[in-house]
PDB file of C-alpha atoms in Angstrom:
ATOM      1  CA  MET J  12       6.092  20.083  -8.575  1.00  0.00           C
ATOM      2  CA  GLY J  13       2.885  20.597  -6.684  1.00  0.00           C
ATOM      3  CA  LEU J  14      -1.068  19.490  -6.475  1.00  0.00           C
ATOM      4  CA  PHE J  15      -3.858  22.323  -6.706  1.00  0.00           C
ATOM      5  CA  ARG J  16      -7.214  22.543  -6.131  1.00  0.00           C
ATOM      6  CA  GLU J  17     -10.010  24.256  -6.967  1.00  0.00           C
ATOM      7  CA  GLN J  18     -13.700  23.156  -6.434  1.00  0.00           C
ATOM      8  CA  GLN J  19     -16.807  25.550  -8.274  1.00  0.00           C
ATOM      9  CA  ALA J  20     -20.215  24.480  -8.996  1.00  0.00           C
ATOM     10  CA  GLY J  21     -19.804  20.876  -7.361  1.00  0.00           C
ATOM     11  CA  ARG J  22     -16.912  20.286 -10.082  1.00  0.00           C
ATOM     12  CA  ILE J  23     -13.432  19.884  -8.513  1.00  0.00           C
ATOM     13  CA  ARG J  24     -10.503  20.538 -10.867  1.00  0.00           C
ATOM     14  CA  MET J  25      -7.138  19.423  -9.873  1.00  0.00           C
ATOM     15  CA  LEU J  26      -4.159  20.631 -11.097  1.00  0.00           C
ATOM     16  CA  LEU J  27      -0.575  18.479 -10.665  1.00  0.00           C
ATOM     17  CA  VAL J  28       2.779  19.970 -11.719  1.00  0.00           C
ATOM     18  CA  ALA J  29       5.704  17.027 -12.058  1.00  0.00           C
ATOM     19  CA  TRP J  30       8.578  16.392 -13.323  1.00  0.00           C
ATOM     20  CA  TYR J  31      10.225  13.957 -15.154  1.00  0.00           C
ATOM     21  CA  GLU J  32      13.632  12.783 -16.336  1.00  0.00           C
ATOM     22  CA  ASN J  33      12.437  13.298 -20.273  1.00  0.00           C
ATOM     23  CA  PHE J  34       9.354  11.887 -22.466  1.00  0.00           C
ATOM     24  CA  ALA J  35      10.466   8.282 -22.082  1.00  0.00           C
ATOM     25  CA  ALA J  36       9.926   8.459 -18.726  1.00  0.00           C
ATOM     26  CA  TRP J  37       6.785  10.276 -18.522  1.00  0.00           C
ATOM     27  CA  GLU J  38       5.336   8.189 -21.055  1.00  0.00           C
ATOM     28  CA  GLU J  39       6.414   5.110 -18.683  1.00  0.00           C
ATOM     29  CA  SER J  40       4.448   6.450 -16.155  1.00  0.00           C
ATOM     30  CA  ARG J  41       0.946   6.086 -17.483  1.00  0.00           C
ATOM     31  CA  THR J  42       1.342   2.579 -17.646  1.00  0.00           C
ATOM     32  CA  PRO J  43       0.997   1.580 -13.672  1.00  0.00           C
ATOM     33  CA  PRO J  44       2.396  -1.395 -12.054  1.00  0.00           C
ATOM     34  CA  PRO J  45       0.120  -4.069 -11.269  1.00  0.00           C
ATOM     35  CA  ILE J  46      -0.236  -3.238  -7.496  1.00  0.00           C
ATOM     36  CA  ALA J  47      -1.432   0.345  -8.816  1.00  0.00           C
ATOM     37  CA  ALA J  48      -3.889  -0.397 -11.713  1.00  0.00           C
ATOM     38  CA  GLU J  49      -6.753  -0.589  -9.496  1.00  0.00           C
ATOM     39  CA  ASN J  50      -5.938   2.893  -7.762  1.00  0.00           C
ATOM     40  CA  PHE J  51      -5.122   3.815 -11.664  1.00  0.00           C
ATOM     41  CA  ARG J  52      -8.609   2.464 -12.797  1.00  0.00           C
ATOM     42  CA  ARG J  53     -10.763   3.874  -9.994  1.00  0.00           C
ATOM     43  CA  ARG J  54      -9.048   7.452 -10.928  1.00  0.00           C
ATOM     44  CA  ALA J  55      -9.952   7.090 -14.495  1.00  0.00           C
ATOM     45  CA  GLU J  56     -13.811   6.521 -14.031  1.00  0.00           C
ATOM     46  CA  LEU J  57     -14.044  10.024 -11.784  1.00  0.00           C
ATOM     47  CA  THR J  58     -11.713  11.454 -14.175  1.00  0.00           C
ATOM     48  CA  ARG J  59     -14.027  13.739 -16.871  1.00  0.00           C
ATOM     49  CA  GLY J  60     -11.111  14.689 -19.323  1.00  0.00           C
ATOM     50  CA  THR J  61      -7.254  15.405 -18.929  1.00  0.00           C
ATOM     51  CA  GLU J  62      -4.677  18.024 -20.436  1.00  0.00           C
ATOM     52  CA  ALA J  63      -0.872  17.434 -20.525  1.00  0.00           C
ATOM     53  CA  ILE J  64       1.182  20.294 -21.793  1.00  0.00           C
ATOM     54  CA  ALA J  65       5.203  19.821 -21.766  1.00  0.00           C
ATOM     55  CA  THR J  66       7.686  22.169 -21.236  1.00  0.00           C
ATOM     56  CA  ARG J  67      11.115  22.561 -20.980  1.00  0.00           C
ATOM     57  CA  LEU J  68      13.675  24.900 -19.122  1.00  0.00           C
ATOM     58  CA  LEU J  69      16.346  26.502 -20.954  1.00  0.00           C
ATOM     59  CA  ARG J  70      19.596  26.979 -19.532  1.00  0.00           C
ATOM     60  CA  ARG J  71      21.663  30.479 -20.040  1.00  0.00           C
ATOM     61  CA  SER J  72      24.813  30.369 -21.881  1.00  0.00           C
ATOM     62  CA  ALA J  73      27.900  30.961 -20.341  1.00  0.00           C
ATOM     63  CA  ASP J  74      28.532  33.927 -22.321  1.00  0.00           C
TER      64      ASP J  74
END
């Protein structure tokens, strides 16, 4: 997990790599609790775009 930052021509791009138990947990994280709603709103005002990519780790079979 990590947060990466790159700055070019006055713009900052950030990449957040996070782990969620499942897609339901990810969906739940999209709705902030009331105490954090203002921070989410301010962040949304600064954001020009987002992109979500979901991946899964495959486990090796026991053979």
